[in-house]
XYZ file of C-alpha atoms in Angstrom:
605
model
C 101.459 4.993 -16.584
C 98.102 4.279 -18.532
C 98.542 5.401 -22.212
C 95.720 6.583 -23.954
C 93.651 5.371 -26.663
C 95.102 5.318 -30.034
C 93.274 7.885 -31.713
C 91.589 7.083 -34.610
C 88.847 8.199 -37.661
C 86.854 5.738 -36.646
C 87.014 6.307 -32.695
C 86.070 10.280 -33.517
C 82.673 11.512 -32.605
C 79.996 12.407 -35.284
C 80.606 16.009 -34.381
C 84.521 15.987 -34.959
C 84.229 14.763 -38.477
C 81.672 16.739 -39.302
C 83.789 19.920 -38.487
C 86.936 17.992 -39.593
C 85.476 17.447 -43.376
C 84.212 21.314 -43.109
C 87.388 22.467 -42.369
C 88.892 20.213 -44.702
C 86.418 21.342 -47.619
C 86.142 25.095 -46.663
C 90.223 24.984 -46.750
C 90.053 22.641 -50.211
C 87.460 25.586 -51.967
C 89.151 28.655 -50.365
C 92.731 27.678 -51.296
C 91.645 26.700 -55.079
C 89.601 29.620 -54.949
C 92.519 31.634 -53.925
C 95.308 30.279 -56.549
C 92.947 30.968 -59.105
C 92.241 34.369 -57.970
C 96.127 35.312 -57.308
C 97.302 33.336 -60.787
C 94.535 35.421 -62.632
C 95.970 38.532 -61.208
C 99.773 38.298 -61.328
C 98.264 37.463 -65.374
C 96.816 40.791 -65.796
C 99.574 42.670 -64.099
C 102.383 41.180 -66.690
C 99.892 41.699 -69.095
C 99.494 45.506 -67.933
C 103.111 45.663 -67.504
C 103.894 43.960 -70.762
C 101.739 46.336 -72.629
C 103.255 49.612 -70.305
C 106.425 48.600 -71.739
C 104.710 48.443 -75.639
C 103.155 52.063 -75.294
C 106.391 53.332 -73.959
C 109.217 51.954 -76.530
C 106.188 53.550 -79.344
C 106.242 56.754 -77.593
C 109.930 57.516 -77.803
C 109.883 55.924 -81.218
C 108.303 58.748 -82.423
C 109.364 61.593 -80.160
C 113.345 61.187 -80.268
C 113.290 61.239 -83.688
C 113.847 64.623 -84.324
C 116.215 64.815 -81.564
C 118.096 62.026 -82.845
C 118.075 63.162 -86.339
C 119.774 66.270 -84.938
C 121.736 64.564 -82.358
C 120.940 66.352 -79.403
C 122.504 64.698 -76.174
C 120.270 66.849 -73.966
C 116.724 66.381 -75.741
C 117.293 62.509 -75.606
C 118.666 62.512 -71.997
C 115.423 64.975 -70.554
C 112.741 62.868 -72.637
C 114.412 59.756 -70.727
C 114.899 61.115 -67.585
C 111.247 61.720 -67.709
C 110.043 58.173 -66.976
C 113.211 56.815 -65.942
C 111.956 57.450 -61.753
C 109.124 55.037 -62.981
C 109.844 51.848 -60.147
C 109.258 49.399 -62.853
C 111.767 50.914 -65.493
C 114.609 49.193 -65.797
C 116.972 50.882 -68.431
C 116.301 53.129 -71.643
C 118.903 52.822 -74.193
C 118.865 54.851 -77.391
C 120.875 53.809 -80.132
C 122.048 55.506 -83.561
C 122.763 53.848 -86.678
C 126.543 54.116 -87.699
C 126.797 55.631 -84.198
C 126.260 53.293 -81.258
C 124.438 54.136 -77.818
C 123.663 57.488 -77.864
C 121.890 57.531 -74.748
C 121.545 54.668 -71.276
C 119.040 55.843 -68.666
C 118.535 52.942 -65.914
C 115.936 53.178 -62.988
C 116.153 52.044 -59.250
C 115.421 48.374 -60.028
C 118.110 45.813 -60.326
C 118.056 43.860 -63.890
C 117.475 40.480 -64.345
C 117.138 39.815 -68.137
C 115.016 36.787 -66.775
C 112.444 38.814 -65.000
C 112.181 41.526 -67.324
C 109.832 42.497 -70.239
C 112.309 43.894 -73.353
C 110.648 46.221 -76.213
C 112.943 47.420 -78.755
C 111.356 49.960 -81.556
C 113.145 51.619 -84.414
C 113.318 55.357 -84.824
C 112.316 56.729 -88.068
C 112.922 60.398 -89.584
C 110.093 61.371 -91.945
C 112.351 64.354 -94.103
C 110.508 67.079 -95.614
C 109.245 66.613 -99.229
C 108.667 63.754 -101.132
C 111.975 61.452 -99.537
C 111.401 58.344 -97.669
C 111.112 57.682 -94.613
C 114.972 56.815 -92.855
C 115.806 54.659 -89.702
C 118.180 56.630 -87.939
C 118.316 54.297 -84.664
C 116.008 52.603 -81.937
C 114.692 52.353 -78.594
C 115.199 49.685 -76.062
C 112.629 49.743 -73.311
C 113.535 47.177 -70.087
C 110.705 47.036 -67.528
C 111.231 44.764 -64.617
C 108.660 42.307 -63.038
C 109.826 42.679 -59.366
C 107.144 45.309 -58.141
C 104.510 43.429 -60.060
C 105.140 40.501 -58.148
C 105.989 42.058 -54.736
C 102.473 43.800 -55.337
C 101.227 40.265 -56.068
C 102.562 38.747 -53.107
C 101.067 40.975 -50.696
C 97.879 40.294 -52.522
C 98.546 36.948 -51.769
C 99.050 37.369 -47.927
C 96.059 39.987 -48.088
C 93.883 36.991 -49.109
C 95.155 34.014 -47.013
C 94.359 36.407 -44.356
C 90.930 36.875 -45.182
C 90.491 33.299 -45.693
C 91.846 32.222 -42.894
C 89.698 34.827 -40.943
C 86.803 33.537 -42.562
C 87.262 30.310 -42.171
C 88.014 30.539 -38.549
C 84.508 32.847 -38.098
C 82.621 29.726 -40.139
C 84.123 26.875 -38.127
C 83.540 28.709 -34.877
C 79.784 29.151 -36.039
C 79.306 25.862 -37.301
C 80.810 24.215 -34.585
C 77.926 26.308 -32.451
C 75.360 24.862 -34.593
C 76.438 21.421 -35.128
C 76.413 21.264 -31.428
C 73.171 22.366 -30.942
C 71.358 21.365 -33.655
C 73.535 17.953 -34.093
C 75.064 17.199 -31.093
C 72.499 17.575 -28.497
C 69.875 15.169 -29.934
C 72.270 13.065 -31.271
C 73.337 12.527 -26.921
C 69.990 12.240 -26.066
C 69.111 10.031 -29.218
C 72.129 7.997 -27.655
C 70.639 8.204 -23.883
C 67.253 6.593 -25.182
C 68.743 3.786 -27.235
C 70.548 2.849 -24.333
C 67.916 2.466 -21.800
C 65.914 0.635 -24.823
C 68.942 -1.739 -24.962
C 68.986 -2.158 -20.786
C 65.390 -3.119 -21.533
C 63.225 0.130 -20.745
C 61.100 -0.255 -23.815
C 58.708 2.204 -22.984
C 61.476 5.049 -23.134
C 60.598 7.171 -26.028
C 62.935 9.726 -27.819
C 61.535 13.586 -28.437
C 60.979 14.510 -31.717
C 62.034 17.911 -32.091
C 61.891 18.588 -35.935
C 61.118 17.403 -39.313
C 64.828 17.161 -40.304
C 66.545 13.704 -40.895
C 67.201 13.529 -36.670
C 63.714 13.968 -36.192
C 63.051 11.006 -38.660
C 65.437 9.207 -36.785
C 63.863 9.844 -33.316
C 60.797 8.809 -34.992
C 62.206 5.233 -36.439
C 63.507 4.655 -33.094
C 60.598 5.375 -31.177
C 58.875 2.848 -33.796
C 62.102 0.441 -33.359
C 61.201 0.614 -29.515
C 57.655 0.059 -29.914
C 57.734 -2.690 -32.114
C 60.884 -4.297 -29.380
C 58.486 -3.951 -27.038
C 55.060 -6.002 -28.884
C 57.974 -8.605 -30.258
C 59.897 -9.202 -26.592
C 55.625 -9.175 -25.335
C 55.214 -11.963 -28.056
C 58.254 -13.574 -27.359
C 57.477 -14.054 -23.679
C 53.847 -15.352 -24.557
C 55.465 -17.438 -27.014
C 57.703 -18.923 -24.287
C 54.889 -19.021 -21.983
C 52.356 -20.894 -24.412
C 55.907 -23.272 -25.801
C 56.369 -23.968 -21.917
C 53.004 -24.899 -21.441
C 52.742 -26.697 -24.401
C 55.701 -28.806 -23.027
C 54.591 -29.295 -19.472
C 51.053 -30.328 -20.635
C 52.503 -32.467 -23.680
C 50.765 -35.894 -23.802
C 54.252 -36.827 -25.069
C 57.605 -37.186 -24.167
C 59.907 -34.163 -24.647
C 63.358 -34.625 -23.949
C 66.900 -33.306 -24.869
C 69.964 -35.887 -24.870
C 73.602 -35.296 -25.662
C 76.100 -37.622 -27.047
C 76.907 -38.952 -23.355
C 73.906 -39.725 -22.928
C 72.840 -36.989 -20.385
C 69.272 -36.211 -20.334
C 69.380 -32.210 -20.296
C 65.676 -31.492 -20.185
C 62.592 -33.786 -19.731
C 59.024 -32.998 -19.456
C 56.387 -34.324 -16.759
C 55.071 -36.944 -20.013
C 58.436 -38.192 -20.572
C 59.397 -38.850 -16.610
C 55.744 -40.057 -16.038
C 56.283 -42.465 -19.610
C 59.418 -43.958 -17.543
C 57.632 -44.434 -13.993
C 59.319 -41.509 -12.225
C 56.823 -38.843 -10.507
C 58.620 -36.083 -11.946
C 60.946 -34.442 -14.636
C 63.494 -33.525 -12.010
C 63.562 -36.844 -10.277
C 64.457 -38.510 -13.858
C 66.755 -35.934 -14.609
C 68.682 -36.232 -11.182
C 68.356 -40.243 -10.739
C 70.248 -40.659 -14.566
C 72.690 -38.259 -13.273
C 73.626 -40.354 -10.431
C 73.271 -43.977 -11.395
C 74.158 -44.342 -14.912
C 72.389 -47.648 -15.281
C 68.902 -45.551 -14.586
C 69.213 -43.291 -18.063
C 66.854 -43.845 -20.803
C 68.946 -44.815 -23.233
C 71.401 -47.180 -23.089
C 75.197 -46.179 -24.395
C 74.347 -48.940 -27.618
C 71.231 -46.791 -28.663
C 72.778 -43.005 -27.962
C 75.465 -44.194 -30.304
C 73.108 -44.990 -32.403
C 70.882 -42.566 -32.675
C 73.661 -40.075 -33.410
C 74.498 -41.779 -36.071
C 71.470 -42.404 -37.526
C 71.086 -38.341 -37.223
C 74.479 -37.721 -38.557
C 73.355 -39.479 -41.579
C 69.711 -38.493 -42.159
C 69.786 -35.220 -40.790
C 66.467 -36.332 -38.502
C 64.813 -39.186 -37.361
C 61.223 -40.532 -38.212
C 59.162 -42.738 -36.573
C 61.875 -44.651 -35.118
C 60.686 -47.589 -32.601
C 62.958 -48.465 -29.709
C 62.644 -50.498 -26.618
C 63.107 -48.567 -23.272
C 62.983 -49.850 -19.467
C 60.936 -48.047 -17.193
C 62.198 -47.228 -13.287
C 60.175 -50.493 -12.117
C 62.161 -52.933 -15.169
C 58.956 -53.508 -17.184
C 59.742 -52.637 -21.121
C 58.506 -50.718 -22.974
C 57.699 -49.722 -27.121
C 58.101 -45.878 -27.873
C 58.240 -44.353 -31.226
C 60.529 -41.462 -31.235
C 60.950 -38.673 -33.827
C 64.198 -36.041 -33.124
C 65.893 -33.633 -34.696
C 69.581 -32.285 -33.890
C 70.986 -29.313 -32.866
C 74.467 -28.932 -34.083
C 77.584 -27.646 -32.701
C 80.065 -25.319 -33.310
C 81.728 -27.757 -35.904
C 78.185 -28.489 -38.061
C 78.115 -31.905 -36.224
C 75.152 -32.890 -33.943
C 76.324 -31.556 -30.384
C 72.397 -32.377 -28.566
C 69.092 -34.411 -29.560
C 65.865 -32.884 -29.567
C 63.078 -35.466 -29.639
C 59.769 -36.597 -29.025
C 58.345 -39.963 -27.566
C 55.334 -41.572 -27.909
C 54.300 -44.720 -25.995
C 53.197 -47.421 -28.697
C 53.287 -50.960 -26.274
C 49.670 -51.160 -26.697
C 50.230 -50.080 -30.342
C 52.998 -52.963 -31.091
C 50.704 -55.556 -29.097
C 47.757 -54.727 -31.303
C 50.669 -54.942 -34.474
C 51.413 -58.360 -33.240
C 47.691 -59.617 -32.705
C 46.553 -58.103 -36.139
C 50.056 -59.737 -38.008
C 48.594 -62.932 -36.398
C 44.987 -62.433 -37.782
C 46.684 -61.924 -41.090
C 48.598 -64.423 -41.281
C 45.444 -66.683 -40.375
C 43.394 -64.697 -42.596
C 45.643 -64.827 -45.490
C 45.542 -68.789 -44.962
C 41.573 -68.507 -45.303
C 41.945 -66.275 -48.376
C 44.246 -69.117 -50.023
C 41.782 -71.534 -49.420
C 39.200 -69.615 -50.586
C 40.696 -68.730 -53.919
C 41.732 -72.906 -54.025
C 37.843 -73.529 -53.595
C 36.389 -70.285 -55.691
C 39.419 -72.133 -58.402
C 37.332 -75.312 -58.126
C 33.868 -73.571 -58.253
C 35.056 -72.021 -61.162
C 36.256 -75.196 -62.766
C 32.955 -76.757 -61.815
C 30.981 -73.780 -62.865
C 32.982 -74.478 -66.427
C 32.210 -78.217 -66.452
C 28.463 -76.994 -65.678
C 28.158 -74.989 -68.151
C 30.010 -77.374 -70.773
C 27.323 -80.174 -69.454
C 24.331 -77.239 -69.710
C 25.662 -76.865 -73.578
C 25.738 -80.096 -73.956
C 22.450 -81.310 -72.773
C 21.153 -78.309 -74.519
C 22.153 -79.442 -77.609
C 21.140 -83.087 -76.362
C 17.851 -81.603 -75.573
C 17.064 -79.988 -79.818
C 18.590 -83.381 -80.516
C 16.024 -85.479 -79.018
C 13.222 -82.449 -79.854
C 14.456 -83.284 -83.701
C 14.243 -86.527 -83.616
C 10.762 -86.808 -81.747
C 9.455 -84.242 -84.395
C 10.320 -86.275 -86.701
C 9.233 -89.342 -85.169
C 5.780 -87.834 -84.862
C 6.105 -86.566 -88.125
C 6.707 -89.692 -90.002
C 5.179 -92.181 -87.811
C 1.989 -90.914 -86.118
C 1.545 -88.298 -89.156
C 1.738 -91.714 -91.169
C -1.101 -93.367 -89.089
C -3.559 -90.349 -89.137
C -3.210 -89.446 -92.468
C -4.114 -93.524 -93.378
C -6.967 -93.196 -90.702
C -8.288 -90.264 -92.703
C -7.626 -91.735 -95.970
C -9.776 -94.692 -94.568
C -12.729 -92.806 -92.835
C -12.980 -90.608 -96.027
C -13.814 -94.477 -97.999
C -16.030 -95.225 -95.189
C -17.850 -91.936 -95.658
C -18.253 -92.675 -99.413
C -19.543 -95.955 -98.264
C -22.761 -94.785 -96.087
C -25.692 -93.082 -97.160
C -26.137 -89.220 -96.271
C -27.938 -88.128 -93.407
C -27.614 -91.410 -91.306
C -26.669 -91.889 -88.225
C -23.724 -93.935 -89.240
C -22.967 -90.867 -91.893
C -23.277 -88.290 -89.028
C -20.743 -90.411 -86.750
C -18.149 -91.073 -89.047
C -18.254 -86.852 -89.808
C -17.435 -86.640 -86.158
C -14.060 -89.296 -86.986
C -12.929 -87.030 -89.782
C -13.249 -84.079 -87.757
C -11.296 -85.770 -84.988
C -8.798 -87.180 -87.015
C -8.409 -83.293 -88.772
C -7.665 -81.840 -85.220
C -5.620 -84.558 -84.023
C -3.403 -84.010 -87.230
C -3.034 -80.168 -86.727
C -2.422 -80.468 -82.830
C 0.402 -83.302 -83.960
C 1.805 -80.495 -86.654
C 1.938 -78.000 -83.906
C 3.574 -80.147 -81.765
C 6.319 -81.018 -84.457
C 6.621 -77.436 -84.910
C 7.006 -75.980 -81.318
C 9.351 -79.288 -80.658
C 11.454 -79.024 -84.308
C 10.162 -75.600 -86.523
C 9.926 -77.272 -89.655
C 10.571 -73.332 -91.092
C 14.388 -73.714 -89.769
C 15.398 -76.173 -92.740
C 14.907 -73.421 -94.781
C 16.965 -70.609 -92.691
C 16.841 -68.320 -89.953
C 14.766 -66.035 -91.417
C 12.089 -68.037 -92.686
C 11.912 -69.686 -89.162
C 11.770 -66.350 -87.383
C 8.899 -65.118 -90.299
C 6.721 -68.098 -89.295
C 6.839 -68.132 -85.648
C 5.898 -64.201 -86.048
C 2.849 -65.106 -87.961
C 1.997 -68.301 -85.707
C 2.332 -65.808 -82.124
C 0.136 -63.174 -84.274
C -1.999 -66.082 -85.007
C -2.393 -67.727 -80.975
C -1.374 -64.797 -78.928
C -4.158 -62.148 -80.877
C -0.877 -59.731 -80.574
C 0.532 -57.650 -83.828
C 4.014 -59.192 -84.746
C 5.581 -58.300 -87.550
C 8.960 -59.934 -89.027
C 11.652 -56.958 -90.558
C 14.869 -58.475 -92.419
C 17.972 -56.157 -92.519
C 20.399 -57.089 -95.378
C 21.007 -60.701 -96.577
C 20.164 -63.959 -94.790
C 23.146 -64.841 -92.492
C 24.358 -68.618 -93.206
C 24.321 -69.947 -89.275
C 25.258 -73.422 -88.148
C 22.164 -75.321 -86.753
C 22.888 -75.039 -83.188
C 22.904 -71.410 -83.240
C 20.150 -70.704 -85.570
C 18.407 -72.978 -83.309
C 19.381 -70.918 -79.740
C 18.511 -67.833 -81.749
C 15.120 -69.229 -82.226
C 14.478 -70.257 -78.964
C 15.863 -66.656 -77.847
C 13.314 -65.004 -79.902
C 10.342 -67.643 -78.923
C 11.308 -66.814 -75.123
C 10.643 -63.611 -75.277
C 7.487 -63.741 -77.595
C 6.210 -66.021 -74.716
C 7.073 -63.301 -72.080
C 5.064 -61.029 -74.143
C 2.262 -62.598 -74.194
C 1.972 -63.480 -70.953
C 3.469 -60.037 -69.501
C 3.642 -57.282 -71.611
C 0.392 -56.575 -72.194
C 1.336 -55.155 -75.359
C -0.412 -54.385 -78.320
C 2.408 -54.497 -81.093
C 5.792 -56.488 -81.390
C 8.532 -56.482 -83.616
C 11.200 -58.556 -84.544
C 14.260 -57.160 -86.729
C 17.012 -59.449 -87.736
C 20.046 -57.473 -89.577
C 23.098 -58.746 -90.700
C 25.747 -56.261 -91.078
C 29.670 -56.511 -91.580
C 30.283 -56.602 -88.370
C 27.814 -59.122 -87.195
C 24.122 -59.984 -86.880
C 22.021 -58.245 -84.590
C 18.718 -59.562 -83.871
C 15.943 -56.646 -82.054
C 12.591 -57.988 -80.119
C 10.610 -54.741 -79.077
C 6.880 -54.076 -78.154
C 4.889 -51.341 -76.709
C 3.870 -53.142 -73.038
C 3.841 -51.887 -69.868
C 7.596 -52.846 -69.296
C 9.283 -54.640 -65.600
C 11.736 -53.857 -63.217
C 14.641 -55.426 -64.300
C 16.218 -55.349 -60.611
C 12.936 -57.124 -59.506
C 13.182 -59.723 -62.210
C 16.865 -60.508 -61.619
C 15.840 -60.825 -57.560
C 13.066 -63.038 -58.367
C 15.427 -65.501 -60.425
C 12.824 -65.088 -63.636
C 13.872 -68.146 -65.580
C 12.825 -67.293 -68.705
C 15.719 -64.409 -68.578
C 18.156 -66.777 -67.379
C 17.515 -69.553 -69.845
C 17.872 -66.573 -72.639
C 21.116 -65.436 -70.943
C 22.379 -68.764 -71.031
C 21.759 -69.440 -74.654
C 22.987 -66.325 -75.864
C 26.368 -67.296 -73.791
C 26.445 -70.843 -75.290
C 26.411 -69.057 -78.780
C 29.101 -66.486 -78.057
C 26.715 -63.707 -78.113
C 25.848 -60.344 -75.859
C 22.470 -60.132 -74.376
C 21.212 -56.675 -73.706
C 17.490 -56.248 -72.539
C 16.335 -52.824 -72.156
C 13.230 -51.819 -69.817
C 11.209 -49.028 -68.491
C 7.842 -49.027 -66.869
C 5.035 -47.634 -69.239
C 7.811 -47.446 -72.017
C 7.739 -51.382 -72.958
C 10.972 -53.409 -73.446
C 13.726 -54.093 -75.968
C 15.318 -57.500 -76.019
C 19.120 -57.122 -78.076
C 21.187 -60.235 -78.991
C 24.660 -59.176 -80.623
C 26.381 -61.877 -82.178
C 30.056 -60.540 -83.576
C 31.609 -63.604 -85.455
C 33.646 -64.000 -88.597
C 32.215 -66.768 -89.379
C 28.811 -65.771 -90.141
C 28.444 -65.257 -93.795
C 25.664 -64.730 -96.089
C 24.095 -66.633 -98.981
């Protein structure tokens, strides 16, 4: 025999739960209201009973004064008998002072001291005249509560019966209303939800009202529409995914821990030399030796996956169906099992055999290139050393050249100058001995002029070989050079000095003089200028020499490309004295040659 399932609150329907909740709520409210209502009625009846007892006792305390003074038992008994039949009366007792009980009247109710209301009043006699009132006895009134309790019990039963009737009627009406307004719509919602759960996403709930159930039906319809759209999107995504997997140029596979291929795409099969992915999977199942990954490789892959969480850019060597080895690059992630460890491996394979061979070729070429680079570096070091030696030799030759110029200038000045001076004196003596206007006199005059011109030429040659003004300082030499340039080139040249005259070594002063001389020569030949300014500034930072003109300027790039030996010579002289040479020039804007010497050994005098 099959037992029915155990009835629990969770197994009840919503309609039943609502009805149970309504019954409990109504019963609770009705019971509480009834309890308080009956309690209030009982209190009211008891208060009325106590007030009635008080009024009776007060009434008798006045009406029995005369009969009790006269000890008229008949009058007393008749007054007591007037109220004794009242169902609430339990006992009336009249007592006289010094006499005891005069009259005692009992009602029909059983006297229970715990369930009685007792009132005792004094009976006083007011004699005529000015005599004071005198207590002559007392009246004891006892009323029972039993009548009131029975009335209260009857009212309680009537109220409870009425509440039960109201609850039953309310339950029946609510049951019908809930069944019509809640149960039927919920049943229809359940039917539609079951259809949607079975895959019928076109099923829709009828929205019959604007209450919560109507809004719920609207949301169920919206949910069904979203499910339909999501399902179609999922199907489209699955189709795209399948298309991507099938048409991918990279091998896509799923590998378990035992080395079996659970899935593979056509590119994977083609990569390993199979016609179709099914052939690859079948071959790996039938023959363990044809599995793409060896047991050692499979174990290593899963170990790496457990440590790193993913595999990125791993290069492996696999064997194709024909036995030829290939190199592949593997990128994979794991799919975790119930215990959290990787259960299978989902990965991509890319054929990098050609790239591997290219990398090997590049590595060989790189090694060869490194050898060539090291050889080139060695050659560059040798060239640098040779350049240093050449620069040293150039500096030495320039020093020797300047020394030779100085020596030649001194030789010419001392030897040839003395001879020409002696010859000039002899010509002058000879001129004094000849007659004026004679042919010999005319010839002597011509000889004297030739000697003067020769002496001037010798002076110019000596000045260009070694200006005598250098012996008096750089500023004097530059001032003489500016005046000489103005005289011969017919271009205005001004020399400016700022600060004290610097004290330089002879080699530095000569190099600066030659740089200025070469700059002025370039101005005379190419600048087509009308004015040149030479400025020598001596500051705490060092010496700055500026040669500027207002000529037509020139193209610096073209000048350097044309191998201007004058500019190269100036740069070489500047380098030999550890100076910085800057040349600025633009078309139609003139040129500026700036020479800077930052040397702590430079002093002024």
